[in-house]
Short mmCIF file of C-alpha atoms in Angstrom, two decimals:
data_model
loop_
_atom_site.label_atom_id
_atom_site.label_comp_id
_atom_site.label_asym_id
_atom_site.label_seq_id
_atom_site.Cartn_x
_atom_site.Cartn_y
_atom_site.Cartn_z
CA MET A 128 9.32 -1.76 84.76
CA VAL A 129 5.77 -1.69 86.11
CA ALA A 130 4.40 -5.12 86.85
CA ALA A 131 0.82 -5.96 87.59
CA SER A 132 -0.42 -7.72 90.72
CA GLY A 133 -3.97 -8.99 90.57
CA GLY A 134 -4.64 -7.00 87.44
CA ARG A 135 -3.40 -3.76 89.04
CA ALA A 136 -0.03 -2.06 89.00
CA ARG A 137 0.94 -1.59 92.63
CA VAL A 138 3.69 1.01 92.95
CA ALA A 139 5.45 2.45 96.01
CA ILE A 140 6.80 5.95 95.36
CA SER A 141 9.02 7.42 98.04
CA GLY A 142 10.33 10.94 98.27
CA GLY A 143 10.08 13.77 100.71
CA GLY A 144 11.68 16.41 102.86
CA THR A 145 11.71 19.09 100.12
CA GLY A 146 9.49 20.10 97.24
CA GLY A 147 12.26 19.02 94.88
CA HIS A 148 11.64 15.44 95.92
CA ILE A 149 7.86 15.63 96.25
CA SER A 150 6.98 17.30 92.93
CA PRO A 151 8.65 14.64 90.74
CA ALA A 152 7.07 11.89 92.84
CA LEU A 153 3.61 13.35 92.28
CA ALA A 154 4.28 13.88 88.56
CA VAL A 155 5.39 10.29 88.04
CA GLY A 156 2.44 8.92 90.02
CA ALA A 157 -0.04 11.03 88.12
CA ALA A 158 1.46 10.00 84.76
CA LEU A 159 1.28 6.34 85.76
CA GLU A 160 -2.38 6.63 86.72
CA GLU A 161 -3.17 8.51 83.52
CA MET A 162 -1.36 5.87 81.44
CA LEU A 163 -2.94 2.81 83.08
CA GLY A 164 -6.19 4.27 84.33
CA PRO A 165 -7.36 4.52 87.94
CA ASP A 166 -8.82 1.03 87.89
CA ARG A 167 -5.48 -0.58 86.98
CA SER A 168 -3.11 1.44 89.15
CA ASP A 169 -2.55 1.58 92.90
CA VAL A 170 0.06 4.12 93.93
CA VAL A 171 1.13 4.81 97.51
CA TYR A 172 3.54 7.63 98.40
CA TYR A 173 5.93 7.50 101.37
CA ALA A 174 7.13 10.73 102.93
CA THR A 175 8.90 12.38 105.86
CA THR A 176 7.41 13.99 108.93
CA ARG A 177 8.15 17.50 107.64
CA PRO A 178 5.23 19.93 107.18
CA VAL A 179 6.02 20.37 103.46
CA ASP A 180 5.24 16.69 102.89
CA ALA A 181 1.83 16.90 104.57
CA ALA A 182 1.04 20.09 102.71
CA MET A 183 2.00 18.92 99.24
CA TYR A 184 0.76 15.33 99.39
CA GLY A 185 -2.37 16.44 101.23
CA GLU A 186 -3.17 19.11 98.67
CA ALA A 187 -2.66 16.61 95.84
CA GLY A 188 -5.29 14.34 97.40
CA VAL A 189 -3.20 11.20 97.05
CA ARG A 190 -2.74 8.23 99.37
CA TRP A 191 0.42 8.81 101.39
CA GLU A 192 2.05 7.48 104.52
CA VAL A 193 4.92 8.60 106.75
CA LEU A 194 8.12 6.60 106.85
CA ASP A 195 10.07 8.19 109.70
CA SER A 196 13.66 7.65 108.61
CA PRO A 197 16.85 8.93 110.21
CA ARG A 198 19.32 11.11 108.34
CA ILE A 199 22.64 9.33 107.95
CA ASP A 200 24.86 12.35 107.36
CA THR A 201 24.10 14.73 110.23
CA GLY A 202 23.81 14.77 114.02
CA GLY A 203 26.00 14.76 117.07
CA MET A 204 27.62 11.92 118.91
CA ILE A 205 24.38 10.60 120.43
CA ALA A 206 22.63 10.63 117.08
CA ARG A 207 25.49 8.67 115.54
CA LEU A 208 25.42 6.10 118.32
CA LEU A 209 21.70 5.60 117.80
CA LEU A 210 21.93 5.54 114.02
CA PRO A 211 22.35 1.74 113.61
CA ALA A 212 19.28 0.95 115.69
CA ARG A 213 17.17 3.70 114.06
CA SER A 214 18.28 2.60 110.58
CA ALA A 215 17.38 -1.03 111.29
CA ARG A 216 13.96 0.09 112.54
CA ALA A 217 13.38 2.23 109.43
CA LEU A 218 14.35 -0.65 107.17
CA LEU A 219 12.00 -3.06 108.94
CA ARG A 220 9.16 -0.55 108.71
CA ALA A 221 9.78 0.01 105.02
CA ARG A 222 9.79 -3.77 104.39
CA ALA A 223 6.52 -4.13 106.29
CA LYS A 224 4.87 -1.34 104.28
CA LEU A 225 6.00 -2.85 100.98
CA VAL A 226 4.69 -6.27 101.95
CA ALA A 227 1.39 -4.82 103.19
CA SER A 228 0.82 -2.81 100.05
CA GLY A 229 1.72 -5.69 97.74
CA ALA A 230 3.97 -3.36 95.75
CA SER A 231 5.50 -4.87 92.65
CA VAL A 232 7.70 -1.83 91.89
CA ALA A 233 9.42 0.76 94.08
CA PHE A 234 10.39 4.20 92.77
CA GLY A 235 12.35 6.83 94.66
CA THR A 236 12.84 10.55 94.08
CA GLY A 237 15.13 11.41 96.95
CA GLY A 238 15.32 11.97 100.72
CA TYR A 239 15.98 9.40 103.38
CA PRO A 240 12.55 7.72 103.19
CA SER A 241 13.48 7.02 99.57
CA PHE A 242 16.81 5.50 100.60
CA PHE A 243 15.27 3.11 103.12
CA MET A 244 12.33 2.22 100.84
CA LEU A 245 14.64 1.31 97.97
CA LEU A 246 16.91 -0.65 100.29
CA ALA A 247 13.88 -2.54 101.58
CA ALA A 248 12.76 -3.22 98.02
CA ARG A 249 16.15 -4.62 97.20
CA THR A 250 16.03 -7.03 100.15
CA LEU A 251 12.55 -8.17 99.01
CA ARG A 252 13.67 -8.58 95.40
CA ILE A 253 11.23 -5.95 94.22
CA PRO A 254 12.43 -4.06 91.09
CA CYS A 255 13.27 -0.47 91.90
CA ALA A 256 14.43 2.68 90.15
CA LEU A 257 15.46 6.19 91.16
CA HIS A 258 15.03 9.69 89.79
CA GLU A 259 17.52 12.48 90.51
CA SER A 260 16.15 15.96 89.77
CA ASN A 261 19.24 17.97 90.65
CA SER A 262 22.39 18.52 88.69
CA ARG A 263 24.35 17.61 91.82
CA PRO A 264 22.95 14.46 93.48
CA GLY A 265 22.55 14.36 97.23
CA ARG A 266 24.05 11.68 99.43
CA ALA A 267 20.81 9.74 99.89
CA ASN A 268 20.39 9.25 96.13
CA ARG A 269 24.02 8.42 95.57
CA LEU A 270 23.76 5.64 98.12
CA ALA A 271 20.27 4.48 97.00
CA SER A 272 21.47 4.15 93.38
CA ARG A 273 23.36 1.02 94.43
CA PHE A 274 20.03 -0.77 94.88
CA CYS A 275 18.59 0.25 91.50
CA LYS A 276 19.05 -1.05 87.97
CA GLU A 277 18.42 2.37 86.41
CA VAL A 278 18.72 5.97 87.63
CA TYR A 279 16.82 8.62 85.72
CA VAL A 280 18.37 12.07 85.84
CA GLY A 281 17.01 15.49 85.12
CA PHE A 282 20.32 17.01 84.06
CA GLY A 283 22.95 15.42 81.86
CA SER A 284 25.65 16.69 84.24
CA ALA A 285 24.40 14.19 86.85
CA CYS A 286 25.06 11.17 84.64
CA ASP A 287 28.69 10.90 85.67
CA ARG A 288 27.63 10.33 89.30
CA PHE A 289 25.70 7.20 88.41
CA GLY A 290 27.78 5.61 85.65
CA ASP A 291 26.15 3.09 83.30
CA LYS A 292 22.88 3.17 85.31
CA ALA A 293 22.14 6.77 84.37
CA VAL A 294 19.39 7.55 81.86
CA HIS A 295 18.91 11.22 80.96
CA THR A 296 15.12 11.75 80.93
CA GLY A 297 14.71 15.34 82.14
CA ASN A 298 12.55 16.23 85.14
CA PRO A 299 8.90 15.07 85.27
CA VAL A 300 6.31 17.84 85.36
CA ARG A 301 2.67 17.44 86.23
CA SER A 302 0.37 17.78 83.25
CA ALA A 303 -1.64 20.55 84.93
CA MET A 304 1.48 22.71 84.85
CA GLU A 305 2.30 21.82 81.26
CA ARG A 306 -1.12 22.99 80.09
CA MET A 307 -1.20 26.31 81.95
CA PRO A 308 -0.85 29.25 79.52
CA ARG A 309 1.81 31.81 80.30
CA SER A 310 -0.79 34.53 80.82
CA ASP A 311 -2.60 32.41 83.40
CA ALA A 312 0.64 31.61 85.22
CA LEU A 313 1.59 35.30 85.41
CA ARG A 314 -1.86 36.20 86.74
CA GLU A 315 -1.72 33.37 89.29
CA LEU A 316 1.64 34.69 90.55
CA GLY A 317 0.54 38.29 90.52
CA LEU A 318 3.20 39.31 88.00
CA ASP A 319 3.11 42.10 85.40
CA PRO A 320 2.15 40.43 82.10
CA GLU A 321 4.17 43.01 80.18
CA GLY A 322 7.34 42.85 82.23
CA PRO A 323 10.25 40.39 82.21
CA VAL A 324 10.24 37.35 84.48
CA VAL A 325 13.36 35.91 86.10
CA LEU A 326 13.14 32.48 87.77
CA PHE A 327 15.74 31.32 90.29
CA LEU A 328 15.97 27.56 91.06
CA GLY A 329 18.45 26.55 93.72
CA GLY A 330 17.53 22.94 94.17
CA SER A 331 18.37 20.77 97.18
CA GLN A 332 22.12 21.25 96.65
CA GLY A 333 21.85 24.72 95.10
#
């Protein structure tokens, strides 16, 4: 899936708006750079204007840019009237960013920047794929899946939403988290090492 341009793999990864979109994006980007090496990979992340995007991408120390994209499922009458113009502008901006970066592959993890980036990649004939972390896919990913050859899902229950395109891979996790011992994790969270731990994960649709 990853093609090289000028000896480097140039990949556009788009996802934002919630940590559930950003964490998988960072995990995939980190795995790609680890697999190919920093000298052979060039990853750019595209995010929303929400504070969580700036916080998480900024803390990770990666190269990221804002793609201000409209939501297509909310808003009043005025927002709906402006939606065609705002969508066209978002698509043109996404195309311009892909061309400027020389991306040979586009990868989305959810949110409306992901939708417009994958649509732009399709119009530019750039191969693209999508990852869905939730058991119940959101609208943006359901629509964006039409532009992708494959859709990787974290839960088998999501496969039915994407048909033959679905590939059950599980959810990507950053290697730093995989290597953290349980005792260190409990101490980091300030939890009793002798007591039980209950984790609740709602997810974007939870």
